[in-house]
Coordinates of C-alpha atoms in Angstrom, one line a residue:
Chain A
M1 CA -0.9 -7.9 -16.5
D2 CA -4.4 -9.2 -17.0
S3 CA -3.7 -12.9 -17.4
Y4 CA -4.0 -13.9 -13.7
P5 CA -3.3 -17.6 -13.1
S6 CA -5.9 -17.7 -10.4
F7 CA -9.2 -16.0 -9.7
L8 CA -8.4 -15.7 -6.0
L9 CA -5.3 -13.8 -6.9
E10 CA -7.1 -11.6 -9.3
N11 CA -9.7 -10.8 -6.7
A12 CA -7.2 -10.0 -4.0
V13 CA -5.3 -7.7 -6.5
N14 CA -8.5 -5.9 -7.4
Q15 CA -9.3 -5.3 -3.7
L16 CA -5.7 -4.2 -2.9
S17 CA -5.7 -1.8 -5.9
K18 CA -8.7 0.0 -4.4
L19 CA -6.4 1.4 -1.7
P20 CA -5.3 5.0 -2.3
G21 CA -2.0 5.2 -4.1
V22 CA -1.9 1.5 -5.0
G23 CA -2.1 0.6 -8.7
K24 CA -2.5 -2.8 -10.3
K25 CA 1.2 -3.5 -10.3
S26 CA 1.8 -2.6 -6.7
A27 CA -1.3 -4.5 -5.7
L28 CA 0.1 -7.7 -7.4
R29 CA 3.4 -7.1 -5.5
L30 CA 1.4 -6.8 -2.2
A31 CA -0.7 -9.9 -3.0
L32 CA 2.5 -12.0 -3.7
H33 CA 4.1 -10.6 -0.6
L34 CA 1.1 -11.7 1.5
L35 CA 1.2 -15.2 -0.2
K36 CA 4.7 -15.6 1.0
Q37 CA 3.9 -14.9 4.6
D38 CA 2.8 -17.5 7.2
K39 CA -1.0 -18.2 7.4
E40 CA -1.0 -16.8 10.9
Q41 CA 0.6 -13.5 9.9
V42 CA -1.9 -13.0 7.0
N43 CA -4.7 -13.9 9.4
D44 CA -3.5 -11.3 11.9
F45 CA -3.2 -8.8 9.1
A46 CA -6.8 -9.3 7.9
Q47 CA -8.2 -9.5 11.4
S48 CA -6.6 -6.2 12.4
I49 CA -8.5 -4.5 9.5
L50 CA -11.8 -6.2 10.3
L51 CA -11.4 -5.3 14.0
L52 CA -10.6 -1.7 13.2
K53 CA -13.7 -1.4 11.0
N54 CA -16.1 -3.4 13.2
E55 CA -15.1 -2.6 16.7
V56 CA -13.7 1.0 16.7
K57 CA -15.9 3.5 18.5
Y58 CA -16.1 7.3 18.1
C59 CA -15.9 9.4 21.3
K60 CA -19.4 10.8 22.0
V61 CA -17.9 14.1 23.1
C62 CA -15.2 15.0 20.5
K63 CA -15.9 12.4 17.7
N64 CA -12.3 11.3 17.7
I65 CA -11.9 7.6 17.2
S66 CA -11.6 5.7 20.5
D67 CA -11.7 2.2 22.1
S68 CA -14.3 3.4 24.6
D69 CA -17.4 5.6 24.6
V70 CA -15.4 8.6 25.7
C71 CA -11.8 8.9 24.4
Q72 CA -8.7 9.0 26.5
I73 CA -8.2 12.8 25.9
C74 CA -11.8 13.8 26.8
S75 CA -11.7 11.6 29.9
N76 CA -8.3 12.8 31.1
P77 CA -9.0 15.1 34.2
S78 CA -5.6 16.9 33.8
R79 CA -6.6 18.3 30.4
D80 CA -8.1 21.8 30.2
A81 CA -11.8 21.1 29.4
S82 CA -12.5 24.8 28.7
T83 CA -10.6 24.9 25.4
I84 CA -11.6 23.0 22.3
C85 CA -9.3 22.7 19.2
V86 CA -11.4 22.2 16.1
V87 CA -9.7 19.9 13.5
E88 CA -10.7 18.2 10.3
T89 CA -9.8 14.5 11.0
I90 CA -8.2 12.4 13.7
K91 CA -4.9 12.8 11.8
E92 CA -4.7 16.4 12.9
V93 CA -5.5 15.3 16.5
M94 CA -2.4 13.1 16.4
L95 CA -0.3 15.9 14.8
V96 CA -1.3 18.5 17.4
E97 CA -0.8 15.9 20.2
E98 CA 2.7 15.2 18.9
T99 CA 3.6 18.9 19.4
Q100 CA 3.0 18.5 23.1
Q101 CA 2.0 22.2 23.1
Y102 CA -1.7 21.7 23.7
K103 CA -3.5 20.6 26.8
G104 CA -7.1 21.2 25.9
L105 CA -9.7 19.0 24.2
Y106 CA -10.6 18.5 20.6
H107 CA -13.5 18.4 18.2
V108 CA -13.2 16.3 15.1
L109 CA -15.4 17.7 12.3
G110 CA -14.9 14.8 9.9
G111 CA -14.0 17.0 7.0
V112 CA -14.5 20.6 5.8
I113 CA -17.3 22.3 4.0
S114 CA -16.7 21.7 0.3
P115 CA -19.5 22.3 -2.3
M116 CA -17.2 20.9 -5.0
D117 CA -17.0 17.6 -3.2
G118 CA -20.6 17.7 -2.1
V119 CA -19.7 18.2 1.6
K120 CA -22.4 20.3 3.3
P121 CA -22.3 21.7 6.9
S122 CA -24.8 19.0 7.9
D123 CA -22.4 16.3 6.9
L124 CA -19.9 17.5 9.5
E125 CA -19.9 17.4 13.3
I126 CA -20.8 21.1 13.5
E127 CA -24.1 20.9 15.4
S128 CA -22.4 18.7 18.1
L129 CA -19.7 21.4 18.5
V130 CA -22.3 24.1 18.9
K131 CA -24.1 21.9 21.5
R132 CA -20.9 21.5 23.5
V133 CA -20.5 25.3 23.5
A134 CA -24.1 25.8 24.4
E135 CA -23.8 23.5 27.4
G136 CA -21.3 26.0 28.9
G137 CA -17.9 25.8 30.4
I138 CA -16.1 26.5 27.1
K139 CA -13.9 29.6 27.1
E140 CA -12.0 29.2 23.8
I141 CA -12.4 27.6 20.5
I142 CA -9.2 27.2 18.4
F143 CA -9.6 26.5 14.7
A144 CA -6.8 24.3 13.5
L145 CA -8.0 23.8 9.9
S146 CA -6.0 23.9 6.6
P147 CA -5.5 27.4 5.2
T148 CA -7.5 26.6 2.1
M149 CA -10.7 28.0 0.7
E150 CA -12.6 25.1 2.2
G151 CA -10.9 25.4 5.6
D152 CA -11.5 29.1 5.8
T153 CA -15.2 28.7 4.7
T154 CA -15.6 26.1 7.5
S155 CA -14.0 28.4 10.1
Y156 CA -16.2 31.3 9.0
Y157 CA -19.4 29.1 9.1
I158 CA -18.7 27.8 12.6
A159 CA -17.7 31.3 13.9
R160 CA -21.0 32.7 12.7
K161 CA -22.9 29.8 14.4
L162 CA -21.0 30.6 17.7
K163 CA -21.3 34.4 17.6
D164 CA -24.0 34.6 20.2
Y165 CA -22.1 32.6 22.8
D166 CA -19.5 34.1 25.2
V167 CA -16.6 32.2 23.8
K168 CA -13.2 33.4 22.5
I169 CA -12.6 32.2 18.9
T170 CA -9.0 31.9 17.7
T171 CA -7.2 30.3 14.8
I172 CA -3.7 28.8 14.7
A173 CA -1.0 31.2 13.4
R174 CA -0.2 31.4 9.7
G175 CA 3.4 32.3 8.9
I176 CA 6.7 31.2 7.6
A177 CA 7.3 27.6 8.6
V178 CA 10.2 26.9 11.0
G179 CA 13.3 26.1 8.9
D180 CA 11.9 27.6 5.7
E181 CA 13.9 29.9 3.6
L182 CA 12.3 33.4 3.4
Q183 CA 13.2 33.8 -0.3
Y184 CA 11.0 30.9 -1.2
S185 CA 7.9 31.8 0.8
D186 CA 4.8 32.9 -1.1
S187 CA 3.7 36.5 -0.8
L188 CA 0.3 35.7 0.8
T189 CA 2.0 33.8 3.7
L190 CA 4.7 36.4 4.0
G191 CA 2.2 39.2 4.0
R192 CA 0.1 37.4 6.6
S193 CA 3.2 36.8 8.8
I194 CA 4.0 40.6 8.7
L195 CA 0.5 41.5 9.7
D196 CA 0.6 38.9 12.5
R197 CA 4.1 39.9 13.7
Q198 CA 4.9 39.1 17.3
V199 CA 6.8 41.0 19.9
Y200 CA 10.4 39.8 19.9
H201 CA 11.5 38.6 23.4
V202 CA 15.1 39.1 24.3
Chain B
M1 CA 2.8 9.9 15.1
D2 CA 2.9 7.6 18.1
S3 CA -0.1 8.9 20.0
Y4 CA -2.8 6.7 18.5
P5 CA -6.2 7.5 19.9
S6 CA -7.2 3.8 19.7
F7 CA -5.4 0.5 20.2
L8 CA -7.4 -1.0 17.3
L9 CA -6.1 1.8 15.0
E10 CA -2.5 1.4 16.2
N11 CA -2.7 -2.4 15.6
A12 CA -4.1 -2.0 12.1
V13 CA -1.4 0.6 11.3
N14 CA 1.3 -1.7 12.6
Q15 CA -0.1 -4.5 10.4
L16 CA -0.4 -2.3 7.3
S17 CA 3.1 -0.9 7.7
K18 CA 4.5 -4.5 7.4
L19 CA 3.5 -4.4 3.7
P20 CA 6.5 -3.8 1.4
G21 CA 6.9 0.0 0.6
V22 CA 4.4 1.1 3.2
G23 CA 5.7 3.2 6.1
K24 CA 3.9 4.3 9.3
K25 CA 2.5 7.4 7.7
S26 CA 1.1 5.6 4.6
A27 CA -0.2 2.9 6.8
L28 CA -2.2 5.5 8.8
R29 CA -3.5 6.9 5.6
L30 CA -4.6 3.4 4.5
A31 CA -6.2 2.7 7.8
L32 CA -8.2 5.9 7.8
H33 CA -9.2 5.2 4.2
L34 CA -10.5 1.8 5.2
L35 CA -12.4 3.3 8.2
K36 CA -14.2 5.6 5.8
Q37 CA -15.4 2.7 3.6
D38 CA -18.6 0.7 4.1
K39 CA -18.4 -2.3 6.4
E40 CA -19.2 -4.6 3.5
Q41 CA -16.4 -3.2 1.4
V42 CA -13.9 -3.6 4.2
N43 CA -15.2 -7.1 4.8
D44 CA -14.8 -8.0 1.1
F45 CA -11.2 -6.5 1.2
A46 CA -10.2 -8.6 4.2
Q47 CA -11.9 -11.8 2.9
S48 CA -10.2 -11.5 -0.5
I49 CA -6.8 -11.6 1.3
L50 CA -7.8 -14.5 3.6
L51 CA -9.2 -16.5 0.7
L52 CA -6.0 -15.9 -1.4
K53 CA -3.8 -17.1 1.5
N54 CA -6.0 -20.0 2.6
E55 CA -7.6 -21.3 -0.6
V56 CA -5.1 -20.8 -3.4
K57 CA -3.4 -23.9 -4.8
Y58 CA -0.1 -24.5 -6.5
C59 CA -0.2 -26.4 -9.8
K60 CA 1.3 -29.8 -9.1
V61 CA 3.0 -29.8 -12.5
C62 CA 4.6 -26.3 -12.9
K63 CA 4.1 -24.9 -9.4
N64 CA 2.4 -21.8 -10.7
I65 CA -0.4 -20.6 -8.4
S66 CA -3.8 -21.9 -9.5
D67 CA -7.4 -22.4 -8.5
S68 CA -7.2 -26.2 -9.3
D69 CA -4.7 -29.0 -8.9
V70 CA -3.3 -28.4 -12.4
C71 CA -3.2 -24.9 -13.7
Q72 CA -5.1 -23.6 -16.7
I73 CA -1.8 -23.4 -18.7
C74 CA -0.7 -27.0 -18.0
S75 CA -4.2 -28.4 -18.6
N76 CA -4.6 -26.5 -21.9
P77 CA -4.3 -29.1 -24.7
S78 CA -3.4 -26.5 -27.3
R79 CA -0.2 -25.5 -25.6
D80 CA 3.1 -27.1 -26.6
A81 CA 3.8 -29.5 -23.7
S82 CA 7.3 -30.3 -25.0
T83 CA 8.7 -26.8 -24.1
I84 CA 9.2 -25.6 -20.6
C85 CA 10.0 -21.9 -19.8
V86 CA 11.8 -21.7 -16.4
V87 CA 10.9 -18.6 -14.4
E88 CA 11.6 -17.2 -10.9
T89 CA 8.0 -16.4 -9.8
I90 CA 4.5 -16.3 -11.1
K91 CA 5.0 -12.6 -11.9
E92 CA 7.3 -13.6 -14.8
V93 CA 4.7 -16.2 -15.9
M94 CA 2.3 -13.3 -16.2
L95 CA 4.8 -11.1 -18.0
V96 CA 5.7 -13.8 -20.6
E97 CA 2.0 -14.6 -21.1
E98 CA 1.4 -11.0 -21.8
T99 CA 3.9 -11.0 -24.7
Q100 CA 1.6 -13.6 -26.4
Q101 CA 4.9 -15.0 -28.0
Y102 CA 5.1 -18.2 -26.1
K103 CA 2.8 -21.3 -26.4
G104 CA 4.7 -23.8 -24.2
L105 CA 4.5 -24.6 -20.5
Y106 CA 6.2 -23.1 -17.5
H107 CA 8.1 -24.1 -14.4
V108 CA 8.1 -21.7 -11.5
L109 CA 11.2 -22.1 -9.3
G110 CA 10.0 -19.9 -6.5
G111 CA 13.2 -17.9 -6.5
V112 CA 16.9 -18.1 -7.5
I113 CA 19.9 -19.5 -5.8
S114 CA 21.3 -16.8 -3.6
P115 CA 23.8 -17.7 -0.9
M116 CA 23.6 -14.1 0.4
D117 CA 19.9 -14.5 1.1
G118 CA 20.3 -18.1 2.3
V119 CA 18.4 -19.5 -0.7
K120 CA 19.8 -23.0 -1.5
P121 CA 19.0 -25.1 -4.6
S122 CA 16.9 -27.4 -2.3
D123 CA 14.7 -24.4 -1.4
L124 CA 13.7 -24.1 -5.0
E125 CA 11.5 -26.2 -7.4
I126 CA 14.6 -27.7 -9.2
E127 CA 14.1 -31.3 -8.3
S128 CA 10.6 -31.2 -9.6
L129 CA 11.8 -29.7 -12.9
V130 CA 14.5 -32.4 -13.3
K131 CA 11.7 -35.0 -12.6
R132 CA 9.5 -33.5 -15.4
V133 CA 12.4 -33.8 -17.8
A134 CA 13.2 -37.3 -16.6
E135 CA 9.7 -38.4 -17.3
G136 CA 10.3 -37.6 -21.0
G137 CA 8.5 -35.7 -23.7
I138 CA 10.4 -32.4 -23.1
K139 CA 12.4 -31.1 -26.1
E140 CA 13.4 -27.7 -24.9
I141 CA 14.0 -25.9 -21.6
I142 CA 14.1 -22.0 -21.9
F143 CA 15.7 -20.1 -19.0
A144 CA 13.8 -16.8 -18.5
L145 CA 15.7 -15.7 -15.4
S146 CA 17.0 -12.2 -14.5
P147 CA 20.5 -11.5 -16.0
T148 CA 22.0 -11.2 -12.5
M149 CA 24.7 -13.2 -10.7
E150 CA 21.9 -15.2 -8.9
G151 CA 19.9 -15.8 -12.1
D152 CA 23.0 -16.9 -14.0
T153 CA 24.1 -19.2 -11.1
T154 CA 20.7 -20.8 -11.1
S155 CA 20.7 -21.3 -14.9
Y156 CA 24.1 -22.9 -14.7
Y157 CA 23.1 -25.2 -11.7
I158 CA 20.0 -26.4 -13.5
A159 CA 21.8 -26.9 -16.8
R160 CA 24.4 -29.1 -15.1
K161 CA 21.6 -31.1 -13.5
L162 CA 20.0 -31.7 -17.0
K163 CA 23.2 -32.4 -18.9
D164 CA 22.6 -36.1 -19.2
Y165 CA 19.1 -35.7 -20.6
D166 CA 18.4 -35.3 -24.3
V167 CA 16.9 -31.8 -24.0
K168 CA 17.8 -28.5 -25.7
I169 CA 18.6 -25.8 -23.2
T170 CA 18.2 -22.1 -24.3
T171 CA 18.1 -18.8 -22.5
I172 CA 16.1 -15.7 -23.5
A173 CA 18.1 -13.2 -25.6
R174 CA 20.0 -10.4 -23.8
G175 CA 20.4 -7.2 -25.8
I176 CA 19.4 -3.6 -26.2
A177 CA 15.8 -3.1 -25.0
V178 CA 13.2 -2.1 -27.7
G179 CA 13.0 1.7 -27.6
D180 CA 16.3 2.2 -25.7
E181 CA 18.9 4.7 -26.9
L182 CA 22.1 3.0 -27.9
Q183 CA 24.2 5.7 -26.3
Y184 CA 22.9 5.0 -22.9
S185 CA 23.3 1.2 -23.0
D186 CA 25.9 -0.4 -20.7
S187 CA 28.9 -2.0 -22.4
L188 CA 28.2 -5.5 -21.1
T189 CA 24.7 -5.5 -22.7
L190 CA 26.0 -3.9 -25.8
G191 CA 28.9 -6.4 -26.0
R192 CA 26.5 -9.3 -25.5
S193 CA 24.1 -8.0 -28.2
I194 CA 27.0 -7.8 -30.7
L195 CA 28.0 -11.4 -30.0
D196 CA 24.4 -12.6 -30.2
R197 CA 23.7 -10.6 -33.4
Q198 CA 20.9 -11.8 -35.6
V199 CA 20.6 -12.1 -39.4
Y200 CA 18.8 -9.0 -40.6
H201 CA 15.8 -10.0 -42.7
V202 CA 14.7 -7.7 -45.5

């Protein structure tokens, strides 16, 4: 599919195919879809992306994306400001919020330490987290990172940085997922869930 | 995932999820991907879509999309201007071009007749095709439409419209696809391929 009848189409297809998970064929389908829409709709589409990129702010406290200098979570007086949940990206903020089980604040690292991908601690929002703890008033830090080598390394690195502060450090529970069949669980997770067994309440 | 930390993000996700095959979760992934790119890259991305929609032209002869008033196929003197291949969309123009087996011109209908989807003959570029034939110089019309009820209806409708003109009307061969296993072919296609059998050249 390299014989584009129009340079403008070829250019749009090239741009669309840079999106993750979009190949040349899907990109052509998206471009032809956009061509079929009204001018106004396509304009709104493009503007929403430009606005997102050019106007979005990052909360100066937790680094979550926000429409104002301090995000709606950090500026909400009914949230528990003494607890910080440390997450990788804003996607995890949204996931934790959706559980409705957490009323504290967040800290968005912007990634995890990964020498393979060239991500160093200084590329992440770790210093700003240490600063928040140093300023006082924080009682607990909860790590909600992926249970991968990189996530564990990051938790360990941050925990070491915080060891001189009077703050409780916890990590979200690892275990068998709700609804999972025990027979299909991996032995590492099953082993961990036995070690971390909970008192059964009747 | 309805607790967006930013209205700008929510808006961009809503717009991206209007793309065909993109749900809310994928749209969020795309939005976060775009947020991570440079401003210039995101700007180029959005501009390529705006340019496509606002600047692209349609060839006044064959209705294919084009950067000029007459597309590069119609304006190419080495193509056979006496043969017109009738296709549904520009996607099929690109597919036929890719085969490098066709040296005539095209006519892009912009769809097929489909009462179920509310597509009437007058919504398609049929009158303009009849006009091209009426102007003379056309020896053959090749239907390259999908072998569906709608495609067949459209071919039949156009053939009726052209019956008073001295033009040969053909349709692309139906048969077993190259590389297909005969045992898995459907009986309609197999039956058609027996009726349309070709002399075997040795």
